[in-house]
GROMACS .gro file of C-alpha atoms in nm:
model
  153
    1UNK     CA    1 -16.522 -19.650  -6.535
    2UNK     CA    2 -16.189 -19.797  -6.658
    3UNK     CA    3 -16.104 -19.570  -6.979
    4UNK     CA    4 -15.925 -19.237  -6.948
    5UNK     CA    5 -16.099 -18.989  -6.774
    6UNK     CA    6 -16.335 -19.197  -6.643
    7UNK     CA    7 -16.394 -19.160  -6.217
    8UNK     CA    8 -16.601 -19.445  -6.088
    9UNK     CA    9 -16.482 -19.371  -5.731
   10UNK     CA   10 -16.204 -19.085  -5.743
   11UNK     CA   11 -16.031 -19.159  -5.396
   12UNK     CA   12 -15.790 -18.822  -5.410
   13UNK     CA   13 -15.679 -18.547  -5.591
   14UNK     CA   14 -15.306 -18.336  -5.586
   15UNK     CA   15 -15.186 -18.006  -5.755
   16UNK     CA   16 -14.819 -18.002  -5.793
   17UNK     CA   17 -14.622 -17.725  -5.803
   18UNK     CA   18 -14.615 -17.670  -6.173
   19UNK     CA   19 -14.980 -17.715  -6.202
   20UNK     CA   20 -15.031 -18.078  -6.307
   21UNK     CA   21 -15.325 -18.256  -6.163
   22UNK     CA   22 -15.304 -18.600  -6.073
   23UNK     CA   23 -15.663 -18.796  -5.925
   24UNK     CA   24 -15.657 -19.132  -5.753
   25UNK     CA   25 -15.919 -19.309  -5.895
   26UNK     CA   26 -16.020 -19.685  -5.716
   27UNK     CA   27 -16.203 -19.926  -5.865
   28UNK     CA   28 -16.223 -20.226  -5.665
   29UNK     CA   29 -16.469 -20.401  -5.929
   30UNK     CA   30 -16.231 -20.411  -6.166
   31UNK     CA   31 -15.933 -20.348  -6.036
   32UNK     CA   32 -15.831 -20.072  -6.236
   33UNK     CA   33 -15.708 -19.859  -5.931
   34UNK     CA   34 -15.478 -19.594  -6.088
   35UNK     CA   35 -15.327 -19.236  -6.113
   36UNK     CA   36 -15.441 -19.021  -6.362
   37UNK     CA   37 -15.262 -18.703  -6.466
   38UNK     CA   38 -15.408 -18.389  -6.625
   39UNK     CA   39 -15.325 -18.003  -6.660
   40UNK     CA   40 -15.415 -17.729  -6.508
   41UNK     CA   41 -15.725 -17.658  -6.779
   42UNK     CA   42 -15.784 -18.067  -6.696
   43UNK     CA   43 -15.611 -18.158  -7.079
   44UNK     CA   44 -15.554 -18.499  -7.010
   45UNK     CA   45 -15.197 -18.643  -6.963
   46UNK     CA   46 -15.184 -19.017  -6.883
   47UNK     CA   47 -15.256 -19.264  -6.631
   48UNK     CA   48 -15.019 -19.503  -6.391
   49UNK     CA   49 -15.126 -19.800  -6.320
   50UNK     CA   50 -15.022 -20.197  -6.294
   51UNK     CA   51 -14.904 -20.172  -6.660
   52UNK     CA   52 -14.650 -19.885  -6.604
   53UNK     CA   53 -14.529 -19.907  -6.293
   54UNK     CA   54 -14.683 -20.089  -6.000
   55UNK     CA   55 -15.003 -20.261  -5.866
   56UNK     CA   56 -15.232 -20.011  -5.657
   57UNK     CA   57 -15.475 -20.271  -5.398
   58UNK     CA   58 -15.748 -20.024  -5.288
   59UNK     CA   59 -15.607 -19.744  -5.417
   60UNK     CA   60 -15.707 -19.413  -5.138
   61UNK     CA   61 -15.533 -19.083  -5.154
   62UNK     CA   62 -15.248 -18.924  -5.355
   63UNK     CA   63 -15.042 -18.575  -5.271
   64UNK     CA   64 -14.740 -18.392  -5.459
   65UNK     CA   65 -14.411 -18.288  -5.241
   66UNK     CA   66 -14.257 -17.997  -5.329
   67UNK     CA   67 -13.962 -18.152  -5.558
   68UNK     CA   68 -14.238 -18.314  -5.777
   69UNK     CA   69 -14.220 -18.675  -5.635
   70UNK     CA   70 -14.608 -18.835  -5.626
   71UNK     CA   71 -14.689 -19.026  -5.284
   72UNK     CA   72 -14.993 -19.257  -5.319
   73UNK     CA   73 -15.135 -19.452  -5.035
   74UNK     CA   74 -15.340 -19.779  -5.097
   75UNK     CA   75 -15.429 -20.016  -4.783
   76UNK     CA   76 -15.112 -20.065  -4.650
   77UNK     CA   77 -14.839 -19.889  -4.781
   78UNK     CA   78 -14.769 -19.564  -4.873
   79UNK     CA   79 -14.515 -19.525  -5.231
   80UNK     CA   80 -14.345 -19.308  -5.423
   81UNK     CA   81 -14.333 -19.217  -5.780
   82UNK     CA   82 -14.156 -19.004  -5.965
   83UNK     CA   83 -14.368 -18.709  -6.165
   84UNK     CA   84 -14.374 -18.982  -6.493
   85UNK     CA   85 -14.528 -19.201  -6.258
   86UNK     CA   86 -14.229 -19.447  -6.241
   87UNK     CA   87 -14.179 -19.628  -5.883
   88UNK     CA   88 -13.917 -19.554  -5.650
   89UNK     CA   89 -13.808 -19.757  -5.382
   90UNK     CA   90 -13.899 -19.613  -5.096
   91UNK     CA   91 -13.764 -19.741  -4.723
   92UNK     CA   92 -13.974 -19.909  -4.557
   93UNK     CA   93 -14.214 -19.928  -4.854
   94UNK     CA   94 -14.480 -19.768  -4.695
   95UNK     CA   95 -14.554 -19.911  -4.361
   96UNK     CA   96 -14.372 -20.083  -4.081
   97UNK     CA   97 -14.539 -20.411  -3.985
   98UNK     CA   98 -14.575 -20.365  -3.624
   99UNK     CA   99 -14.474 -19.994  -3.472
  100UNK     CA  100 -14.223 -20.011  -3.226
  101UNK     CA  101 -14.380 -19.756  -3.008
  102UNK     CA  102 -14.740 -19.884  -2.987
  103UNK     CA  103 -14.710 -20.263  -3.074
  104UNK     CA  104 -14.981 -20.205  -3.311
  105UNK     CA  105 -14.985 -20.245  -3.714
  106UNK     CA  106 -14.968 -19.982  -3.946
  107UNK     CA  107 -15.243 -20.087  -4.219
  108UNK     CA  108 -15.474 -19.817  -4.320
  109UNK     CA  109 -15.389 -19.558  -4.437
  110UNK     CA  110 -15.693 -19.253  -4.520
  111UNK     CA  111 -15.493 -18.962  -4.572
  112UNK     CA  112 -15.191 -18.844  -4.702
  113UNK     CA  113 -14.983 -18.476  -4.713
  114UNK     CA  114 -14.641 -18.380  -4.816
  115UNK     CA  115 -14.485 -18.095  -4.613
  116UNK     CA  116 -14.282 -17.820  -4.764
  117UNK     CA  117 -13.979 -17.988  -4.649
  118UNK     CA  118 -14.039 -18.276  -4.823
  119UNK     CA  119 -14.138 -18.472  -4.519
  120UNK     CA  120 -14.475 -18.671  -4.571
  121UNK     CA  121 -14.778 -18.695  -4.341
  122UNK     CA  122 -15.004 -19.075  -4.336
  123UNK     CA  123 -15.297 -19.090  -4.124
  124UNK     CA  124 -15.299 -19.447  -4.010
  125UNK     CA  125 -15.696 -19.545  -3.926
  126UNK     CA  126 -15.632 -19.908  -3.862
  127UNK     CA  127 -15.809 -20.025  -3.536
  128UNK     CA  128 -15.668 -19.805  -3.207
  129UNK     CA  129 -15.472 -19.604  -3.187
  130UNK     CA  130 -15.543 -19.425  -3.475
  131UNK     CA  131 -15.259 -19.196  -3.575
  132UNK     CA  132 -15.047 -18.961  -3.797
  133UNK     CA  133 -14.716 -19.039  -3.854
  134UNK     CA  134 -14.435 -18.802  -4.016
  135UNK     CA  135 -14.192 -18.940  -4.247
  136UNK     CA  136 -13.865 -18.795  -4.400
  137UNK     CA  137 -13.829 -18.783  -4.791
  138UNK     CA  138 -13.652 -19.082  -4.719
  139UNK     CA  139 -13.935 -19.279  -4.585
  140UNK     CA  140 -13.791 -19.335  -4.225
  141UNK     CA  141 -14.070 -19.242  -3.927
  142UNK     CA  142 -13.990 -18.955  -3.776
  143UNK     CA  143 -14.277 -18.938  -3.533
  144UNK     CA  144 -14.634 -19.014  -3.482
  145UNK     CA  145 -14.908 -18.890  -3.265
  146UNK     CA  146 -15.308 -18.902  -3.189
  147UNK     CA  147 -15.512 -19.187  -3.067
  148UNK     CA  148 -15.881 -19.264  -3.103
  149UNK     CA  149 -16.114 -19.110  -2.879
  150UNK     CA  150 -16.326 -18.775  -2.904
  151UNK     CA  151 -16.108 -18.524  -2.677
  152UNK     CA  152 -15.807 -18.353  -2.811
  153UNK     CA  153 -15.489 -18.568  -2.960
   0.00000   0.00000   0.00000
């Protein structure tokens, strides 16, 4: 569904530090791919979507960092919000094009984590190789590793 507190494909979920709850919730009938925010008892707070702050394409995960800051990833880019749910720019908005180590595009993004440090984790699934890559707070790639295959790494 479309209305508050409706899940017609909830892509995520996140517990922040001080309890909230925020669900990624796609939608790609109607395009109503958004963040929505509850307590800890699931009292409803609000939702973010391209009316408050930004446009979500394919909206797929969500996670909290420690300082509050909300990290959504949706096809290719991963952004940050503050904990209203207001966009902050965030270098290199999400992906870089075409990795400098690999050659390959960063485009797909399936999972995301925040560290305790603030740094956050991506897990790029776009054709080979697939990968995790570790960015600062800051957004800049620290490093990335894994490829496709069955074995280990």
């Amino acid at each position: 569904g479309s209305g508050d507190g409706e899940f017609s494909i909830p892509a995520g979920i996140a517990v922040a530090a001080d309890g909230n709850v925020y669900v990624a919730v796609a939608n790609e009938d109607t395009g109503s791919d958004r963040i929505e925010q509850y307590t800890s008892e699931g009292v409803y707070v609000g939702r973010w979507d391209c009316t408050k702050s930004y446009i979500f394409q394919a909206l797929r995960c969500v996670t909290v960092s420690p300082d509050g800051s909300v990290y959504t990833a949706d096809n290719e880019r991963i952004e940050k919000f503050d904990r209203n749910g207001f966009f902050e720019p965030w270098y290199p908005y999400g992906y870089d094009p075409i990795n400098e180590k690999t050659g390959h595009p960063t485009r797909v993004f399936i999972g995301l984590a925040a560290g305790p440090d603030g740094s956050v984790y991506g897990y790029d699934a776009f054709g080979s190789p697939w990968k995790v890559q570790k960015y600062t707070s800051e957004g800049v790639i620290v490093s990335q590793w894994g490829r496709h295959g069955k074995g280990d790494g």
